[in-house]
Short mmCIF file of C-alpha atoms in Angstrom, two decimals:
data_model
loop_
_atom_site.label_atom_id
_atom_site.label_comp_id
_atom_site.label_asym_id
_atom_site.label_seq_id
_atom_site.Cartn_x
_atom_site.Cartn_y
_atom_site.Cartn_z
CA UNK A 12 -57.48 -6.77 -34.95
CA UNK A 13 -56.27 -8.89 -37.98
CA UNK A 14 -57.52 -12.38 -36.08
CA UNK A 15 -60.88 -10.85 -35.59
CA UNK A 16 -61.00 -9.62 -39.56
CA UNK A 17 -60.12 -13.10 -40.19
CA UNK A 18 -62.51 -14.72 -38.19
CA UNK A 19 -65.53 -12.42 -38.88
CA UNK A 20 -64.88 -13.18 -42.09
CA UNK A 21 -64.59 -17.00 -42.15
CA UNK A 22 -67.92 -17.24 -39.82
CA UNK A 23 -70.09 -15.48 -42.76
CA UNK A 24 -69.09 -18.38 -44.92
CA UNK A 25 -70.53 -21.59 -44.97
CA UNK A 26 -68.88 -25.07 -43.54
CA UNK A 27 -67.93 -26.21 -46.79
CA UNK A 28 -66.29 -23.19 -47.68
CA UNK A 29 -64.28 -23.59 -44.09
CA UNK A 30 -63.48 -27.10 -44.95
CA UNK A 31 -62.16 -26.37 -48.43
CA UNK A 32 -60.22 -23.80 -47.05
CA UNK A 33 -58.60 -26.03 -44.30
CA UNK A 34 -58.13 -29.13 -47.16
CA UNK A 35 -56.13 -26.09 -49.42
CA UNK A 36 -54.10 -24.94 -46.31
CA UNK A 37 -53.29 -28.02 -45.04
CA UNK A 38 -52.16 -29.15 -48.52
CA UNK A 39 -50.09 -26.28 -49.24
CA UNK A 40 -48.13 -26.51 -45.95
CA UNK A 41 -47.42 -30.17 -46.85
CA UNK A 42 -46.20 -29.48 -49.85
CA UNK A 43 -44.05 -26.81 -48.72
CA UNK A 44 -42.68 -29.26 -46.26
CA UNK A 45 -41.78 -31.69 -48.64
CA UNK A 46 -40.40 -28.69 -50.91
CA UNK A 47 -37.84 -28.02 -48.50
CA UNK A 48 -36.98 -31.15 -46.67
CA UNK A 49 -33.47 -30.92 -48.00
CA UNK A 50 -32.69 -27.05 -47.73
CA UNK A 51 -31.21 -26.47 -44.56
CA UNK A 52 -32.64 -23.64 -42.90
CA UNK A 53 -33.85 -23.11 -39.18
CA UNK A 54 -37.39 -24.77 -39.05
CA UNK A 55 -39.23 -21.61 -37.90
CA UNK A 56 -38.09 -19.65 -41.04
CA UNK A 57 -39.71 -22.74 -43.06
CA UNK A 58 -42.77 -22.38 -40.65
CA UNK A 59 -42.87 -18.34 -40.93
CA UNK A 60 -42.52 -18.23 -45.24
CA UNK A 61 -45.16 -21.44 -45.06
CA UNK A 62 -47.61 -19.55 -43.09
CA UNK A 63 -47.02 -16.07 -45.08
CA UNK A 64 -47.50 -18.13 -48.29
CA UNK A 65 -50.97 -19.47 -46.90
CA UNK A 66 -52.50 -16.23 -45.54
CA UNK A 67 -51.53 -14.85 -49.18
CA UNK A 68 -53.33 -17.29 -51.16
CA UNK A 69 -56.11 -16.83 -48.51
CA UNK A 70 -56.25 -13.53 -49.69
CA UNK A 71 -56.04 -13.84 -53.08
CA UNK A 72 -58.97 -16.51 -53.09
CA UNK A 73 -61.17 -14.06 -51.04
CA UNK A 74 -60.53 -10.98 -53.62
CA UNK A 75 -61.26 -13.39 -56.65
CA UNK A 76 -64.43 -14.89 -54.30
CA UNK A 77 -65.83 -11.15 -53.90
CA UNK A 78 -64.99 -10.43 -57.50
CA UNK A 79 -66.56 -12.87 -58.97
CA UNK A 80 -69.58 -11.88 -56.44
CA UNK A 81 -69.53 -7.84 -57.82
CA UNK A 82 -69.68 -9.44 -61.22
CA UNK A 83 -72.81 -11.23 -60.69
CA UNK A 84 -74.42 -8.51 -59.13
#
């Protein structure tokens, strides 16, 4: 159910909204890999936080996207 929210919702957007989106993600996960290349933890709980910390700032871009959309409207 979640999957299918997410990719509804990312197929109503255009290709350079995708691409921005994958340039962000991909830049926070290496940046969180480089942030704890010295902290020794098992490398799924770095994986796990990583991905939580993406699908939040996901989030928080689409509720600022929609609104700034309500506001123009």
């Amino acid at each position: 159910m979640f999957i299918n929210f997410v990719r509804g919702s990312c197929m109503k957007k255009s290709k350079i909204y995708n691409f921005l989106m994958w340039i962000i993600g991909f830049s926070l996960a290496e940046l969180w890999r480089r942030l704890l290349k010295d902290i020794h933890i098992h490398e799924f709980f770095k994986w796990l936080i990583g991905l939580a910390i993406i699908i939040l700032i996901f989030f928080i871009i689409n509720k600022v996207i929609s609104l700034l959309t309500k506001v123009k409207n």
